[in-house]
Short mmCIF file of C-alpha atoms in Angstrom, two decimals:
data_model
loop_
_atom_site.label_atom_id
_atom_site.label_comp_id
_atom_site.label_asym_id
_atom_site.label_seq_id
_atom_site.Cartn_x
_atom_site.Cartn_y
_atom_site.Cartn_z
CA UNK L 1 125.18 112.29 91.95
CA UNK L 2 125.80 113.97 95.39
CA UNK L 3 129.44 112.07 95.96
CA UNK L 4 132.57 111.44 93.61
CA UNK L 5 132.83 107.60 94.07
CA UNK L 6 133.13 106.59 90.49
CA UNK L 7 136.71 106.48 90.02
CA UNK L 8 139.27 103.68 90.39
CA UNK L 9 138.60 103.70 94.21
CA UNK L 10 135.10 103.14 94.00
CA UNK L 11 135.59 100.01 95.96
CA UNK L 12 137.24 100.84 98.88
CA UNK L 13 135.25 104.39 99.27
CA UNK L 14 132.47 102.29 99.67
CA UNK L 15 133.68 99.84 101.50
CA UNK L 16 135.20 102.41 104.05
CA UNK L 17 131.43 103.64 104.28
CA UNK L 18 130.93 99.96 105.33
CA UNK L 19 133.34 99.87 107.57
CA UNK L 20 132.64 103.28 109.67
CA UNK L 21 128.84 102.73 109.55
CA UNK L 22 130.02 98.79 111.06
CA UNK L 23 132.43 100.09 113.49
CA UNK L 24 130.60 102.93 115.00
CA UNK L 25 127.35 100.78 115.46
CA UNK L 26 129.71 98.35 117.58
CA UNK L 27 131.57 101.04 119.48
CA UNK L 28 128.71 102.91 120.45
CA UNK L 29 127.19 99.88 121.73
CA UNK L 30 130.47 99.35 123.98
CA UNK L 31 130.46 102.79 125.29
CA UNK L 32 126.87 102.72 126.14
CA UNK L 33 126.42 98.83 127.54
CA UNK L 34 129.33 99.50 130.51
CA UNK L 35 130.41 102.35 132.72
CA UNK L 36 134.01 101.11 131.91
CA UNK L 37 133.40 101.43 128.32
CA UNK L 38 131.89 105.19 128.47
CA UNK L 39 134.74 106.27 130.93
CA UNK L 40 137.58 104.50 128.35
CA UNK L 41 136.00 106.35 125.03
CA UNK L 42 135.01 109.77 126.96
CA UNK L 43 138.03 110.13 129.38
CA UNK L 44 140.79 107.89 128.09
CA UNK L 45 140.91 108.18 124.79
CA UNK L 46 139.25 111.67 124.97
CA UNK L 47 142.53 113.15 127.17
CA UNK L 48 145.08 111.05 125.30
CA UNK L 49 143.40 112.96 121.80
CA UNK L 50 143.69 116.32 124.28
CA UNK L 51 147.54 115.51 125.19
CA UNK L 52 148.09 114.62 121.54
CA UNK L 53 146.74 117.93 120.07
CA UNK L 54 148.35 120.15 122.51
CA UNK L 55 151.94 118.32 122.14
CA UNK L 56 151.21 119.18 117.95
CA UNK L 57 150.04 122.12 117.97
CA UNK L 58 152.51 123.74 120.76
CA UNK L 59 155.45 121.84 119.11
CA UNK L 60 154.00 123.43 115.63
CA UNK L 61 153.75 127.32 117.31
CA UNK L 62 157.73 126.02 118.11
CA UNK L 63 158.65 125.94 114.08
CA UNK L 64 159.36 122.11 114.59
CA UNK L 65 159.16 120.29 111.11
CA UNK L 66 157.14 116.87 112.57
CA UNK L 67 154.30 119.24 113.71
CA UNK L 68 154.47 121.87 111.11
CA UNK L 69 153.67 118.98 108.36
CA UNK L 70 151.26 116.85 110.91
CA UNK L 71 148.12 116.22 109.02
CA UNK L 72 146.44 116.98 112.36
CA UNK L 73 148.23 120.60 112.22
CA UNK L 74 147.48 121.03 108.83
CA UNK L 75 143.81 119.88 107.93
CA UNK L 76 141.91 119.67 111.61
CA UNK L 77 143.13 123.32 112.98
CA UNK L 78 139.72 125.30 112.39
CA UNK L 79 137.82 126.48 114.98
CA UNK L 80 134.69 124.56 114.26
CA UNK L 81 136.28 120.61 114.68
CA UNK L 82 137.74 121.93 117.97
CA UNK L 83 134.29 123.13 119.16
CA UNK L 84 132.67 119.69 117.84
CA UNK L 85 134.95 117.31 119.40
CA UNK L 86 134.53 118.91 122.82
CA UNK L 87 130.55 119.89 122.51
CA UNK L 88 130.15 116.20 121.33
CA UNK L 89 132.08 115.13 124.72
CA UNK L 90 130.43 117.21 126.92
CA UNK L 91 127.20 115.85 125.94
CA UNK L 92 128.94 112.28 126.26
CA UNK L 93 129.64 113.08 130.53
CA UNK L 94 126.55 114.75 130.72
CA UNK L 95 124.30 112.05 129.77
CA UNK L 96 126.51 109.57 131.91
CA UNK L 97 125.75 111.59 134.73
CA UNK L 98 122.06 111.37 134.25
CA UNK L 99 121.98 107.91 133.52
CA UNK L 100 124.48 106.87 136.51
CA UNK L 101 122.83 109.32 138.59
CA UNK L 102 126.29 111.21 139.49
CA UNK L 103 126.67 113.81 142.07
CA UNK L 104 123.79 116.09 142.82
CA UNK L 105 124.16 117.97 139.44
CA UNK L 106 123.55 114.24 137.54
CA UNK L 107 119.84 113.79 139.93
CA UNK L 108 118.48 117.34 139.54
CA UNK L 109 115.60 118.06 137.67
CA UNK L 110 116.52 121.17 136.86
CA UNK L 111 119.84 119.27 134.65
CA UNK L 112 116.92 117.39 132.57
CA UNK L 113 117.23 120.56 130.55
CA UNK L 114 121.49 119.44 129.66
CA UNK L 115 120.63 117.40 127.14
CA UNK L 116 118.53 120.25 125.13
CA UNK L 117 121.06 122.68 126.07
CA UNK L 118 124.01 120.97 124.75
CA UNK L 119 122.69 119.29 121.13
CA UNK L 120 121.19 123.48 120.84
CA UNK L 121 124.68 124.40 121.26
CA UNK L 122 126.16 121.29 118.84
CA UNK L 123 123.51 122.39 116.03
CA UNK L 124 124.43 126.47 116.40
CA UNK L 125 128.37 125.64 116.33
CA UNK L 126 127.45 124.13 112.73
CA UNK L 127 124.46 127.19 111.88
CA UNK L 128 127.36 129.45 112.85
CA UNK L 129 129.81 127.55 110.60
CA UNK L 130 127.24 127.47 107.50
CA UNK L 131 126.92 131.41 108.39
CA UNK L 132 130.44 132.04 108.31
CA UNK L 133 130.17 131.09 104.16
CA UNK L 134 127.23 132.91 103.69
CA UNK L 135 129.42 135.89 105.60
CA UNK L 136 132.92 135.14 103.75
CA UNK L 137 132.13 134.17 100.04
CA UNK L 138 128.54 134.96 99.07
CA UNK L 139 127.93 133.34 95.22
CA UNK L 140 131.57 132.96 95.18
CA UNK L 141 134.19 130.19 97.05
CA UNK L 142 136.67 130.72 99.63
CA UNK L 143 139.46 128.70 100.90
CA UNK L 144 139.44 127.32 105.00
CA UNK L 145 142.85 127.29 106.86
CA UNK L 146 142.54 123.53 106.32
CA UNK L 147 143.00 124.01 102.50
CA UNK L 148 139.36 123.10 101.85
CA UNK L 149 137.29 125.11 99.03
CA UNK L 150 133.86 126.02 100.37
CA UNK L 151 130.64 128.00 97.89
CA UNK L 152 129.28 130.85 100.03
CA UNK L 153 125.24 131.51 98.76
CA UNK L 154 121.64 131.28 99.45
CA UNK L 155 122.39 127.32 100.87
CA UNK L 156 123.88 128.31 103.45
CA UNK L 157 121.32 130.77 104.85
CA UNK L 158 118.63 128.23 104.39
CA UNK L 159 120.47 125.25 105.87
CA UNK L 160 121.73 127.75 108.64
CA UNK L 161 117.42 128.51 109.10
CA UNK L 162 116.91 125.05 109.31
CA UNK L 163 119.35 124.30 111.97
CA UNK L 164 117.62 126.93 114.13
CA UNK L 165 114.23 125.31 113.75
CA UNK L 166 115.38 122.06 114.00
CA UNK L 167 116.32 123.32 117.50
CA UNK L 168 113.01 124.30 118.36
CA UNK L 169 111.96 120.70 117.09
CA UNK L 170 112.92 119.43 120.82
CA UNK L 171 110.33 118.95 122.82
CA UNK L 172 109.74 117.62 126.56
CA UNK L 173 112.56 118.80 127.77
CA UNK L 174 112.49 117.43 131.42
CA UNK L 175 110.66 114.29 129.93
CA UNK L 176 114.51 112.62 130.79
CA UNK L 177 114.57 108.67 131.79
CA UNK L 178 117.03 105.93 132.96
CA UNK L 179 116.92 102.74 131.26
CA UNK L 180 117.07 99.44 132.55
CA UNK L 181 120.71 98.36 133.64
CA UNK L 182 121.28 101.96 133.51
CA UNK L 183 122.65 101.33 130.06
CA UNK L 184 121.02 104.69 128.56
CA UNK L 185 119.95 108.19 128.80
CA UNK L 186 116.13 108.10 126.86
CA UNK L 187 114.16 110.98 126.05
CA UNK L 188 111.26 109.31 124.86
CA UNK L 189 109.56 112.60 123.46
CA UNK L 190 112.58 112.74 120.89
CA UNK L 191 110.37 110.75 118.02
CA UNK L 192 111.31 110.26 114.71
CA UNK L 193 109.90 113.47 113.66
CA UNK L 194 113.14 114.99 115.40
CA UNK L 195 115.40 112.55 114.27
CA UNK L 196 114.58 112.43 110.72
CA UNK L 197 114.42 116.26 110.34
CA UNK L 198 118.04 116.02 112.28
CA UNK L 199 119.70 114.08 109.99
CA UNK L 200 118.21 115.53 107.02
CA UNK L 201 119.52 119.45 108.12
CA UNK L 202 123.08 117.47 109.58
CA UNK L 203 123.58 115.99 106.03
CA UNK L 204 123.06 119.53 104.27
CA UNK L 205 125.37 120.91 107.16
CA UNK L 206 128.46 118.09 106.00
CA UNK L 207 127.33 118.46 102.52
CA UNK L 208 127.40 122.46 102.96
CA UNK L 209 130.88 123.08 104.47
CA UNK L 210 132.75 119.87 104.72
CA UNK L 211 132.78 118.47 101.36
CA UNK L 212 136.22 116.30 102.34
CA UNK L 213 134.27 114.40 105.17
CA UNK L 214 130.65 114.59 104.27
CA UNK L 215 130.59 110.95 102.81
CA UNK L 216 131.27 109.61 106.17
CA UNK L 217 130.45 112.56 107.99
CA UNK L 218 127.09 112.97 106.39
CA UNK L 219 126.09 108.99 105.87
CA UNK L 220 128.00 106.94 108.03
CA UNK L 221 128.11 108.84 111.38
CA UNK L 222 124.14 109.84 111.03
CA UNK L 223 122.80 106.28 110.04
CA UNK L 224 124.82 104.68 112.73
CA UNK L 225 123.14 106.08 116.03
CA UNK L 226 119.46 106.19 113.79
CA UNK L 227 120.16 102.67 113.41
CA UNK L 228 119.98 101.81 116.53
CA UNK L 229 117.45 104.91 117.77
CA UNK L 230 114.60 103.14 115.73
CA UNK L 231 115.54 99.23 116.20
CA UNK L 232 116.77 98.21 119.38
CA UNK L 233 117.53 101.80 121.42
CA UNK L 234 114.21 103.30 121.36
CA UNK L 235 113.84 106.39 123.29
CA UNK L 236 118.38 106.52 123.08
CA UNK L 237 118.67 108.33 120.12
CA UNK L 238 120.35 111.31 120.93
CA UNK L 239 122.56 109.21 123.23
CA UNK L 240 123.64 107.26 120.82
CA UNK L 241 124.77 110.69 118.43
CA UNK L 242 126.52 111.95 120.79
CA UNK L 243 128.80 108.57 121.53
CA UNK L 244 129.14 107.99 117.88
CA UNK L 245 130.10 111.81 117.44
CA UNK L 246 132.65 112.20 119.81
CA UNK L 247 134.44 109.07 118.74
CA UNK L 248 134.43 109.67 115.20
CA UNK L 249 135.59 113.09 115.40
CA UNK L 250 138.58 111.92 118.03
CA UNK L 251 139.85 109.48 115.28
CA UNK L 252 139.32 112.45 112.96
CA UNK L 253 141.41 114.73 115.48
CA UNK L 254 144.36 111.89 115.42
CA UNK L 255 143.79 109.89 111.91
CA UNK L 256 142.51 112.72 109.39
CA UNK L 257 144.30 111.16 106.54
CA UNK L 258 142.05 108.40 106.21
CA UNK L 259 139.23 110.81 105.53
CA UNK L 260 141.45 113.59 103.67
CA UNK L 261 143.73 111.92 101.70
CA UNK L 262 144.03 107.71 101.90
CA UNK L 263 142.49 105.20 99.22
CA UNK L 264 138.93 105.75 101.44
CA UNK L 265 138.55 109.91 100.92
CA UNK L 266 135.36 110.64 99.07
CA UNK L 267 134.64 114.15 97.99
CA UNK L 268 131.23 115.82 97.25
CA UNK L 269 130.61 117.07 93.71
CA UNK L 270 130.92 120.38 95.88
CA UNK L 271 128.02 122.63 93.39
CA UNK L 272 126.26 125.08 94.61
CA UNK L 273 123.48 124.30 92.32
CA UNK L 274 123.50 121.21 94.27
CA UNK L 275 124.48 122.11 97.85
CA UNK L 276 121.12 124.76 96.76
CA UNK L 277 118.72 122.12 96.27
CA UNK L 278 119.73 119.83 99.50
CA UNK L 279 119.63 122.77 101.50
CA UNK L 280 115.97 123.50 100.53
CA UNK L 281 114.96 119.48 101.16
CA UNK L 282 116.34 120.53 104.96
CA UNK L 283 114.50 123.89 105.35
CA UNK L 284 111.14 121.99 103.78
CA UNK L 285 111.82 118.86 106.29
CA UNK L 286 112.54 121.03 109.49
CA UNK L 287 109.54 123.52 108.72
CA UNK L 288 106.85 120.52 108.32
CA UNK L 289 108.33 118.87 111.80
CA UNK L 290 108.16 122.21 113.37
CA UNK L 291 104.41 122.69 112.08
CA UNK L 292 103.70 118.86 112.96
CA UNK L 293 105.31 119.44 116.64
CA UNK L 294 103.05 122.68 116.80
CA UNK L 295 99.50 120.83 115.33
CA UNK L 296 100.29 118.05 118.41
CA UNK L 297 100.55 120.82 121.32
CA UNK L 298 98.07 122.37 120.01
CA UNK L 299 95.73 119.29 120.05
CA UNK L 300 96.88 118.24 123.69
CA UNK L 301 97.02 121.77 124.76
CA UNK L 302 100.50 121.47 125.68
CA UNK L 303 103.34 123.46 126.02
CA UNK L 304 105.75 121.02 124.08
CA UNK L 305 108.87 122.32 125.93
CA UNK L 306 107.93 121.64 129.38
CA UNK L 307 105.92 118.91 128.57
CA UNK L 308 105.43 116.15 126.25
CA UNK L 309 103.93 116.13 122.69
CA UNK L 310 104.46 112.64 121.37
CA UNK L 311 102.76 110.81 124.39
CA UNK L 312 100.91 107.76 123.41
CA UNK L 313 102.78 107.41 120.18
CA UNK L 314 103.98 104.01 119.17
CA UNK L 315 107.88 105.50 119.62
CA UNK L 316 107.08 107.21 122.94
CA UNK L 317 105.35 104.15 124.27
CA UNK L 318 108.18 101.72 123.22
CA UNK L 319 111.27 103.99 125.02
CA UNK L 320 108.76 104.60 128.18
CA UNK L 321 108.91 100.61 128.28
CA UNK L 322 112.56 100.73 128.12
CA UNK L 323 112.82 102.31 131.68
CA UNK L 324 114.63 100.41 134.25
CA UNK L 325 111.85 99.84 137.49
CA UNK L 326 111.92 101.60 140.50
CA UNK L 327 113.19 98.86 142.79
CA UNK L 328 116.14 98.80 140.85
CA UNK L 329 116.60 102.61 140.61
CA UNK L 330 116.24 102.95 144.33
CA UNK L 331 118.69 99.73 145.05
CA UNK L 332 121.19 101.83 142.40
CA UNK L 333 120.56 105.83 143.72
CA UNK L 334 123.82 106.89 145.88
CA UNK L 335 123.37 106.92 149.28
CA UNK L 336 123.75 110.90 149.15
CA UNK L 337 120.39 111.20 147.09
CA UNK L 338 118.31 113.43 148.72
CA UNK L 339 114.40 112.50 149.29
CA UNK L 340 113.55 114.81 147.30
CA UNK L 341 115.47 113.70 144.54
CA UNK L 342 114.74 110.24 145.21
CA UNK L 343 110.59 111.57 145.11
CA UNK L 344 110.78 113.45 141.88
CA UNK L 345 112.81 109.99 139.76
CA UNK L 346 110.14 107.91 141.32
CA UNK L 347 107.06 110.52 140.73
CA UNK L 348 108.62 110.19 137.00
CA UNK L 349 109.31 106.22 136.72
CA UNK L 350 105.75 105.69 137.94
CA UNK L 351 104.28 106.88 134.58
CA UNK L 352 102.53 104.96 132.92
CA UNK L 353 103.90 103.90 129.35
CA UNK L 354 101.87 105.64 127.78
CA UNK L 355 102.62 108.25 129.41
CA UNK L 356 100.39 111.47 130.77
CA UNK L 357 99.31 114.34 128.82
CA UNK L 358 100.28 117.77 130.61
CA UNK L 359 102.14 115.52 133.12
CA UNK L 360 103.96 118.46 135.52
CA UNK L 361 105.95 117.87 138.59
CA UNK L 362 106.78 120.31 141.06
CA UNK L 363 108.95 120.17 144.20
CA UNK L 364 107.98 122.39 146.74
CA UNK L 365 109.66 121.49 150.25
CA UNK L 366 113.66 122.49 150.34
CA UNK L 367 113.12 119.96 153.50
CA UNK L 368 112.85 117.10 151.26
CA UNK L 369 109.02 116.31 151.06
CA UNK L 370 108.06 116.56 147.69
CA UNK L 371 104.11 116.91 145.59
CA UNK L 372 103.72 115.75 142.36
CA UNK L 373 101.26 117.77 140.48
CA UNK L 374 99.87 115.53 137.63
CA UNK L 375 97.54 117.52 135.19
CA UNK L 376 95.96 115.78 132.43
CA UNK L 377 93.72 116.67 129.33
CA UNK L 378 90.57 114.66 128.33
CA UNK L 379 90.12 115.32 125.04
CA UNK L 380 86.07 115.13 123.85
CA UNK L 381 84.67 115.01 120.12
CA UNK L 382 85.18 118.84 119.51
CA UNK L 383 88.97 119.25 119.97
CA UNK L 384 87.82 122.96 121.35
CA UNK L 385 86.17 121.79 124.59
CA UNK L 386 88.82 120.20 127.27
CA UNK L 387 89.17 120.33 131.01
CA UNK L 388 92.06 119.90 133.35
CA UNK L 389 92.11 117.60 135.85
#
């Protein structure tokens, strides 16, 4: 068994998975329905957590007893959930900006590239963290400044591999959509090829190196937004992580006793023997997306960063029908949108649903005019012989 939840708290362990899985399904969807509710989750509560931590942490550097003995002082101080909370907010306001179109930096093309950029940097701040085992206590254990006892070994190099080619597992980067209502951010080209290999390598991550949170951590907080990627927010996956991140690890910032130490805290089995064999599952899952991702480009005769691989796909073709129409995305664009801003999300929105294989667009007039440069591939009965178009 991966998870100690035998004992006399058996019940509520579980039923605290219940309740997290429950509550971050409903909060994401209240973050991501209204502006209101993304600006109360990612800038309320996220500067009251800010105010909070500072007021500890300088009142602990001050000797005072309160913060000394805070839970928040004493088992959320590494570096790692600092970098996670903010990484998972920064992705939060970046994807609002797309999807609300804000300032100039929220309509360029060249920002359809944010969301790759900051889930890389999420996924290397835990590759770096799995690394710093491997580094610290290699076939032996070591203790974290939040008391925690980690394994150091060969899991941690693998699940640290995977990470990085799980990163390379994101394709059509600019391939960046609003929905309708403006409710969500979709990348349509994020399938779940990506998501699956994700979770898989995030799991070994919390299952790796944090053995105190990894039942909700690991279960709870990856189910949640894959939940709703693959029922009712296709094409929002990675929208919906990085809500449900940032909001569970701001309770964790504030409450970490109900994952650390109330009737609810599950531990791991924390073996290496184990941690060995999940970490393997990851680098086998990530390697076959990567080489799945790779057979499609190579089919299309794509490049499968600048453009999209999974066009036509059942997934692709349900989050391209998700897009909000371009009557409504002109009637919504600020008035500072410049034409050739307002060209390039049109040139984009007219796609079909299907989409179009090699699809490129390229601005060339700083005046505002705009072409749109649509190449396609028609594939014939030998895969070998293609044209462009």
């Amino acid at each position: 068994m991966l998870f100690d939840v035998y004992g006399p708290n058996a019940l509520y362990q579980w039923l605290g998975l219940a309740m997290v899985l429950i509550a971050l399904i409903l909060l994401n969807e209240i973050a991501r329905r209204t502006k209101a509710g993304g600006m109360f989750f990612f800038f309320g509560v996220a500067g009251a957590m800010t105010i909070y931590c500072l007021v500890v942490e300088i009142s602990a550097g001050m000797g005072m007893e309160w913060a000394l003995t805070n839970p928040t002082h004493t088992e959320m101080n590494s570096w790692f959930h600092y970098a996670k909370v903010y990484a998972a907010l920064a992705g939060c306001i970046g994807f609002m900006a797309i999807k609300y179109s804000w300032g100039k930096i929220g309509r360029s093309h060249w920002f359809k590239m944010f969301p790759f950029i900051i889930v890389a940097i999420n996924i290397l701040i835990a590759v770096a963290s799995d690394f710093e085992s491997a580094f610290r206590a290699f076939g032996t254990t070591w203790v974290t400044t939040e008391g925690v006892t980690l394994h150091g070994g060969w899991h941690n190099v693998f699940n640290g591999v995977a990470g990085i080619i799980n990163i390379a597992c994101m394709t059509g980067w600019f391939g960046i959509y609003i929905s309708k209502k403006r409710q969500d951010m979709l990348w349509p080209d994020m399938t779940w090829v990506f998501i699956i290999s994700y979770d898989i390598w995030n799991f070994c991550y919390t299952y790796n190196c944090l053995p105190t949170h990894s039942w909700y951590a690991g279960i709870a907080l990856l189910v949640a937004p894959t939940i709703a990627g693959l029922l009712w927010n296709k094409g929002g996956w990675i929208q919906n992580r990085a809500f449900t991140l940032a909001i569970w690890c701001m309770f964790c910032q504030m409450v970490p006793m109900f994952a650390n130490s109330s009737i609810f805290a599950v531990d791991s089995v924390n073996n290496p023997d184990v941690n060995l064999v999940v970490s393997l599952v990851a680098l086998f899952a990530n390697i076959a997306a990567f080489a799945y991702i790779m057979y499609r480009a190579r089919k299309l005769h794509v490049n499968p960063y600048k453009q999209e691989v999974f066009v036509g796909t059942k997934d692709f073709r349900e989050a391209m029908a998700r897009r909000a129409d371009t009557a409504y995305l002109l009637e919504t664009e600020p008035k500072s949108a410049a034409a050739s801003e307002i060209a390039e999300m049109v040139a984009y929105n007219e796609l079909p649903v299907e989409g179009a294989v090699g699809y490129v667009y390229v601005a060339k007039d700083d005046r505002g005019d705009a072409d749109v440069v649509v190449e396609t591939v028609r594939e014939y009965d030998d895969p070998n012989t293609h044209r462009r178009e």
